PDB file of C-alpha atoms (C1' of nucleotides) in Angstrom:
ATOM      1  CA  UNK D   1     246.409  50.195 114.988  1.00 47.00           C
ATOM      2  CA  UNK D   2     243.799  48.579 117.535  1.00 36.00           C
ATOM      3  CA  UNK D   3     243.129  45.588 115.493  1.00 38.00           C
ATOM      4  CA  UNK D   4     245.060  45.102 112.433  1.00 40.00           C
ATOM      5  CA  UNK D   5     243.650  41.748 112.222  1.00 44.00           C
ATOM      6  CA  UNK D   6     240.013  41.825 111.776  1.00 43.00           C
ATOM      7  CA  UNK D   7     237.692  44.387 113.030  1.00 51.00           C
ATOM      8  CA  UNK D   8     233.921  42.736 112.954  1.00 50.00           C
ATOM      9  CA  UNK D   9     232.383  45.523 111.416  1.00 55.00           C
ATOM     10  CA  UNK D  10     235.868  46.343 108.856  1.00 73.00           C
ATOM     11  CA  UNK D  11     235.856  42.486 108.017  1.00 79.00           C
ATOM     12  CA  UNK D  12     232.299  42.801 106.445  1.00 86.00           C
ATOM     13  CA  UNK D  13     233.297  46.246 104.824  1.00 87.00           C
ATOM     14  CA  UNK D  14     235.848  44.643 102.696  1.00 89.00           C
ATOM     15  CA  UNK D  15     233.426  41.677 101.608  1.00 92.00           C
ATOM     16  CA  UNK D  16     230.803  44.591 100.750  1.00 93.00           C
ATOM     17  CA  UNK D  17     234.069  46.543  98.925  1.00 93.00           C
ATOM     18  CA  UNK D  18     234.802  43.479  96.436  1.00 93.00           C
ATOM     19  CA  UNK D  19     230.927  42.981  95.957  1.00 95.00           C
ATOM     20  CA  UNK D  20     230.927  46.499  94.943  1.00 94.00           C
ATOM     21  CA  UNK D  21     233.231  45.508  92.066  1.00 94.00           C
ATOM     22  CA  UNK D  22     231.210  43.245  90.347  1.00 94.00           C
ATOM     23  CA  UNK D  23     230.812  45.146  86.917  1.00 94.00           C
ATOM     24  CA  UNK D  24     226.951  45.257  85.527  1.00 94.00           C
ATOM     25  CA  UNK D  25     225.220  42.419  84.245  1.00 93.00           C
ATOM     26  CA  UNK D  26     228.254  40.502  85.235  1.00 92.00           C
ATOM     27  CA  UNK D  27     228.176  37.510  88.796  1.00 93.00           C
ATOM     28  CA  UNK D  28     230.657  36.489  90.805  1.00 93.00           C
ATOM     29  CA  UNK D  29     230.192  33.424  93.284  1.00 91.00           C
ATOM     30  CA  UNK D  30     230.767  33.594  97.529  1.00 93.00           C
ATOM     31  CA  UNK D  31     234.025  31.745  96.906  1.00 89.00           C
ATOM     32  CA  UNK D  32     235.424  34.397  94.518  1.00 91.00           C
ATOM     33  CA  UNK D  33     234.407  37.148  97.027  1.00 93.00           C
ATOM     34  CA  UNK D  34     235.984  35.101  99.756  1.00 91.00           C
ATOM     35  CA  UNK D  35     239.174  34.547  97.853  1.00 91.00           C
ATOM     36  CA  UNK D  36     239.977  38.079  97.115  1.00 91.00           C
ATOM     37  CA  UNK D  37     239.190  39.066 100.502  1.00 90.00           C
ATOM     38  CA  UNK D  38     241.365  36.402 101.968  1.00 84.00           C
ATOM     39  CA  UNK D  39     242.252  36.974 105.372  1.00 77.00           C
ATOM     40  CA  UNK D  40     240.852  32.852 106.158  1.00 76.00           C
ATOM     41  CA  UNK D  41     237.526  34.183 104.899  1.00 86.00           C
ATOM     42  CA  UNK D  42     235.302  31.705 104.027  1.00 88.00           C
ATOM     43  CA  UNK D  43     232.417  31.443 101.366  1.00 90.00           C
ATOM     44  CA  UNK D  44     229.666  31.118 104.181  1.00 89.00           C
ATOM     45  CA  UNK D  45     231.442  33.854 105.908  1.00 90.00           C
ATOM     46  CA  UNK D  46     230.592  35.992 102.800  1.00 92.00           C
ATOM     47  CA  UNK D  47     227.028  35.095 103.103  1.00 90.00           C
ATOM     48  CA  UNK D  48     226.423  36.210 106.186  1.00 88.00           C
ATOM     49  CA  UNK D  49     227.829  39.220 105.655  1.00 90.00           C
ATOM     50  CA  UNK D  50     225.758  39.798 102.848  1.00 92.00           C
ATOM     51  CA  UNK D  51     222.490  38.661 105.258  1.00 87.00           C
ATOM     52  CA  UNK D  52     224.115  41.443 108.043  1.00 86.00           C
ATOM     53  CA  UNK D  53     224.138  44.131 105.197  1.00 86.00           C
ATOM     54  CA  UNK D  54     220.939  45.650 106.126  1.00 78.00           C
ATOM     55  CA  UNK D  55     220.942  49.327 105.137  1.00 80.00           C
ATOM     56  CA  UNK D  56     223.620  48.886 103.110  1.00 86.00           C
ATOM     57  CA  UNK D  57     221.679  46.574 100.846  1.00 89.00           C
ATOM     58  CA  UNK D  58     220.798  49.523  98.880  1.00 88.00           C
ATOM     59  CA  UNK D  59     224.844  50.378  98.538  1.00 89.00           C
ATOM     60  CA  UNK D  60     226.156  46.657  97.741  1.00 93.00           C
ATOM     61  CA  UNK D  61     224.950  44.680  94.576  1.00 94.00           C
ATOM     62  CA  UNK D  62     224.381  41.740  96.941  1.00 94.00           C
ATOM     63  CA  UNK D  63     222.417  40.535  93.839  1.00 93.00           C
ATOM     64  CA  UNK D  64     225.322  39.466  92.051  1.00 94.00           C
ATOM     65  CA  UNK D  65     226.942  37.290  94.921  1.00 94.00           C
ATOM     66  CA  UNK D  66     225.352  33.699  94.136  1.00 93.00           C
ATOM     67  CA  UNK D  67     226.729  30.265  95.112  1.00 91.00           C
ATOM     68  CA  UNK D  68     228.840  27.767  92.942  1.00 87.00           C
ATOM     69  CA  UNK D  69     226.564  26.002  91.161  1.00 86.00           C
ATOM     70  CA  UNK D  70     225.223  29.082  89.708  1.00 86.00           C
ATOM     71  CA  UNK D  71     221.904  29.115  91.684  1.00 87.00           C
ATOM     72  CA  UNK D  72     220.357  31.572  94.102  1.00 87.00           C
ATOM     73  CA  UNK D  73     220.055  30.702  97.645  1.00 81.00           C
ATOM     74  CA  UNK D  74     217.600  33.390  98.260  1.00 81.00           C
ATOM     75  CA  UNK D  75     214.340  33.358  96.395  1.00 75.00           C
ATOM     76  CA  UNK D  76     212.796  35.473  98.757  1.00 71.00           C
ATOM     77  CA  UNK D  77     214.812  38.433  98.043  1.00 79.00           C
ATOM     78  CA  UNK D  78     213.481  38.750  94.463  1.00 85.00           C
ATOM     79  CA  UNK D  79     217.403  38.590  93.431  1.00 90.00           C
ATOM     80  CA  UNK D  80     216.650  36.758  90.175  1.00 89.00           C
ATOM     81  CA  UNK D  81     214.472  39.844  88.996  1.00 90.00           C
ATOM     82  CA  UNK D  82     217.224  42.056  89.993  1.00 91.00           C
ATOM     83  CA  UNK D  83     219.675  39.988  88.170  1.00 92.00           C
ATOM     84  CA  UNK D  84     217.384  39.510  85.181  1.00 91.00           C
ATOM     85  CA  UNK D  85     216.868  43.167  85.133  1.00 93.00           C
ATOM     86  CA  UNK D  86     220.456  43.751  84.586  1.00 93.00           C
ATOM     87  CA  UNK D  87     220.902  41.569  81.614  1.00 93.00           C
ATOM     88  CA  UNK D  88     221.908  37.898  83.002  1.00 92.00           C
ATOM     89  CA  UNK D  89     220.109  35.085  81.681  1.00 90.00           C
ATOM     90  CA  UNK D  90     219.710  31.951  83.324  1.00 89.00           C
ATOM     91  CA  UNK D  91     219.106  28.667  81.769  1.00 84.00           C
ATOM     92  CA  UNK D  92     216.449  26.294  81.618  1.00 82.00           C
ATOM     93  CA  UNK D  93     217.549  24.672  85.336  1.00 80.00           C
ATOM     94  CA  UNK D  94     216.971  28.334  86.590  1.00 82.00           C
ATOM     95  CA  UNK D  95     220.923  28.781  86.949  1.00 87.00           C
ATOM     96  CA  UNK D  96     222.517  31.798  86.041  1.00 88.00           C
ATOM     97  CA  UNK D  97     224.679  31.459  82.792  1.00 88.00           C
ATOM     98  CA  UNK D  98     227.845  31.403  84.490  1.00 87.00           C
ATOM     99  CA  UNK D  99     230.515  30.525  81.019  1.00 82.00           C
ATOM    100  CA  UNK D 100     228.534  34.255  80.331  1.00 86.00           C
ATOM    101  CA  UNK D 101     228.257  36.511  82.990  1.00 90.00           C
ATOM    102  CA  UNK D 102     230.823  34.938  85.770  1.00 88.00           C
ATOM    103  CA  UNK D 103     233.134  38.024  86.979  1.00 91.00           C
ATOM    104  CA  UNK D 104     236.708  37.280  86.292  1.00 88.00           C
ATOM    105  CA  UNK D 105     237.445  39.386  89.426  1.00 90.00           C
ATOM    106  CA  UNK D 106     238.622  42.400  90.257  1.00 92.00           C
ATOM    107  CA  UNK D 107     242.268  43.456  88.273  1.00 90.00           C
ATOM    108  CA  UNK D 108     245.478  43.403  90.414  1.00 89.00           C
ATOM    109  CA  UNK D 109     246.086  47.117  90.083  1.00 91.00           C
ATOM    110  CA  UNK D 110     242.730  47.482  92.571  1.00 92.00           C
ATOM    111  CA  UNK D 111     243.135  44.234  94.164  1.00 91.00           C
ATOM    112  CA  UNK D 112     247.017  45.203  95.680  1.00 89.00           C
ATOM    113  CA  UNK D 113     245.900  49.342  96.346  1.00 91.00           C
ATOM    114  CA  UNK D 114     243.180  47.951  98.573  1.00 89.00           C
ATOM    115  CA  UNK D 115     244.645  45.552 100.106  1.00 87.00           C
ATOM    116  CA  UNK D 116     242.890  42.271  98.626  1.00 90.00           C
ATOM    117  CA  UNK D 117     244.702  39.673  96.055  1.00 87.00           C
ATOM    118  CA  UNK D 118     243.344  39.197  92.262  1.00 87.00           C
ATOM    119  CA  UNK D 119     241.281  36.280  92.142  1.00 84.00           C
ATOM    120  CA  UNK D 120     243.696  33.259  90.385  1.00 79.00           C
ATOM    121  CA  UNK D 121     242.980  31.782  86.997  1.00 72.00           C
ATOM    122  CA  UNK D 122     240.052  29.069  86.809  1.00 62.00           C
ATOM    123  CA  UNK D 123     241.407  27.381  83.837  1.00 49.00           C
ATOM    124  CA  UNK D 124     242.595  24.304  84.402  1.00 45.00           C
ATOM    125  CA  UNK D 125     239.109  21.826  84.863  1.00 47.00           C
ATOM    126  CA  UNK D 126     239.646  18.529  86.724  1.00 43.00           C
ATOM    127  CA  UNK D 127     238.791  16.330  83.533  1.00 45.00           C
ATOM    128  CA  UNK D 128     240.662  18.770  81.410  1.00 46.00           C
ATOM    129  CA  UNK D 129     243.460  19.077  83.459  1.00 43.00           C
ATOM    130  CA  UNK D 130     243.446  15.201  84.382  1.00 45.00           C
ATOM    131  CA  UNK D 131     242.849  14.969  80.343  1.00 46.00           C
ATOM    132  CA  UNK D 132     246.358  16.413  80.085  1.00 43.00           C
ATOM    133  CA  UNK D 133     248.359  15.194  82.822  1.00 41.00           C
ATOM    134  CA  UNK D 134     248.791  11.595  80.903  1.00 44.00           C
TER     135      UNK D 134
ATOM    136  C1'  DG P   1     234.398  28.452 126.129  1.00 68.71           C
ATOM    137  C1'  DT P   2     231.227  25.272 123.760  1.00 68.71           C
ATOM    138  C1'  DG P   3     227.710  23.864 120.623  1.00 68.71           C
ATOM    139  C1'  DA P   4     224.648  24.981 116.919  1.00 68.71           C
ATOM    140  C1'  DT P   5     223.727  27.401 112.755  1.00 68.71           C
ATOM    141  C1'  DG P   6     224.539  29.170 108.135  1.00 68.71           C
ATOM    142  C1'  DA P   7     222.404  33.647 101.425  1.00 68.71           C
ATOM    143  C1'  DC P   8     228.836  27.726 100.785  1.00 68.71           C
ATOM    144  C1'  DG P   9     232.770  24.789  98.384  1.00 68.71           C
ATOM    145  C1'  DA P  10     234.755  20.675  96.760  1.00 68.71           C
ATOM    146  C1'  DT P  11     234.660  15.929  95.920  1.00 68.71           C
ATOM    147  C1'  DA P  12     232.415  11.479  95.162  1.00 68.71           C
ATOM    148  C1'  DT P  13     228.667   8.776  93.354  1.00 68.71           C
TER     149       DT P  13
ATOM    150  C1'  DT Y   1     222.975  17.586  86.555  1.00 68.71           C
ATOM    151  C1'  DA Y   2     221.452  16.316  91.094  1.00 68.71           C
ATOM    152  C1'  DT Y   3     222.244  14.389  95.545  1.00 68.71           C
ATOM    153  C1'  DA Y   4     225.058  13.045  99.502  1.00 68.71           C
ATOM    154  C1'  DT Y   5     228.927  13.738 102.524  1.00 68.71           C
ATOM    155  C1'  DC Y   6     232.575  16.193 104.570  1.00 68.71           C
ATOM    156  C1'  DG Y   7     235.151  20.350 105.499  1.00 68.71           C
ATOM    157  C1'  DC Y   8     236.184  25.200 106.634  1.00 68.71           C
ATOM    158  C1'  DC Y   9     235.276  29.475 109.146  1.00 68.71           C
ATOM    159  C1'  DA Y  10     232.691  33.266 111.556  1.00 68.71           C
ATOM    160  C1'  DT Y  11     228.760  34.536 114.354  1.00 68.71           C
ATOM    161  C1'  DC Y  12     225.256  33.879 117.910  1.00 68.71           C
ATOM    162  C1'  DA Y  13     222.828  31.755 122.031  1.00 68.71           C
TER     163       DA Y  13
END
DNA sequence: GTGATGACGATAT
DNA sequence: TATATCGCCATCA
């Protein structure tokens, strides 16, 4: 192997493989991506891979990568519509339902025969969690 | 090699 | 929920 570690052009493949996973009608946020990619990727990293897609745009549901808070950073790429068109709703705050359509990533059969780790269990809120430590 | 930039995340207020 | 601040990492000039 040249470069086990992290070939520019590889690196961005496996961000565009995990976004490829994203079921239908179904998001998943740049940290999740990141997460299951690992390899110190980073959730801006994954947006900017997703801007460097280019051609591939047409290959990679780039639609359903949004940011944390549920809203989309880029309202000039008509990504809403695209979302909208597959079924997920947003709210009144134009954020996309998230407790609805948020991916629970990919399963660890796929995750370990590509190489990538199963995205961990969100459970556990901070108030919850805090709500149950005492 | 360094600084600036970025389709972000988490925490605090 | 929204805003402000800081942090992390890769890419580009």
């Amino acid at each position: 192997m040249s470069t086990p570690t992290r070939d520019e052009r590889d690196y961005y493949e496996r961000i565009y493989t995990v976004t490829c996973q994203v079921p239908h009608g179904q998001v998943a946020t740049y940290g999740d991506i990141a997460t299951i990619v690992g390899e110190g990727c980073d959730a801006r990293v994954v947006g900017h891979a997703l801007g460097a897609l280019g051609a591939r745009a047409d290959r990679v549901p780039w639609q359903r990568v949004i940011n944390r808070t549920g809203g989309i950073s880029t309202s000039g790429f008509g990504q809403r519509g695209a979302l909208e068109a597959e079924g997920v709703t947003f709210d009144d705050h134009g954020h996309v339902r998230m407790d609805s359509h948020h991916w629970t990533g990919p399963t660890e059969e796929w995750a370990r025969a590509h190489g990538f780790q199963p995205l961990p269990p969100r459970a556990a809120k901070p108030a919850d969690a805090q709500l149950r430590l005492f």
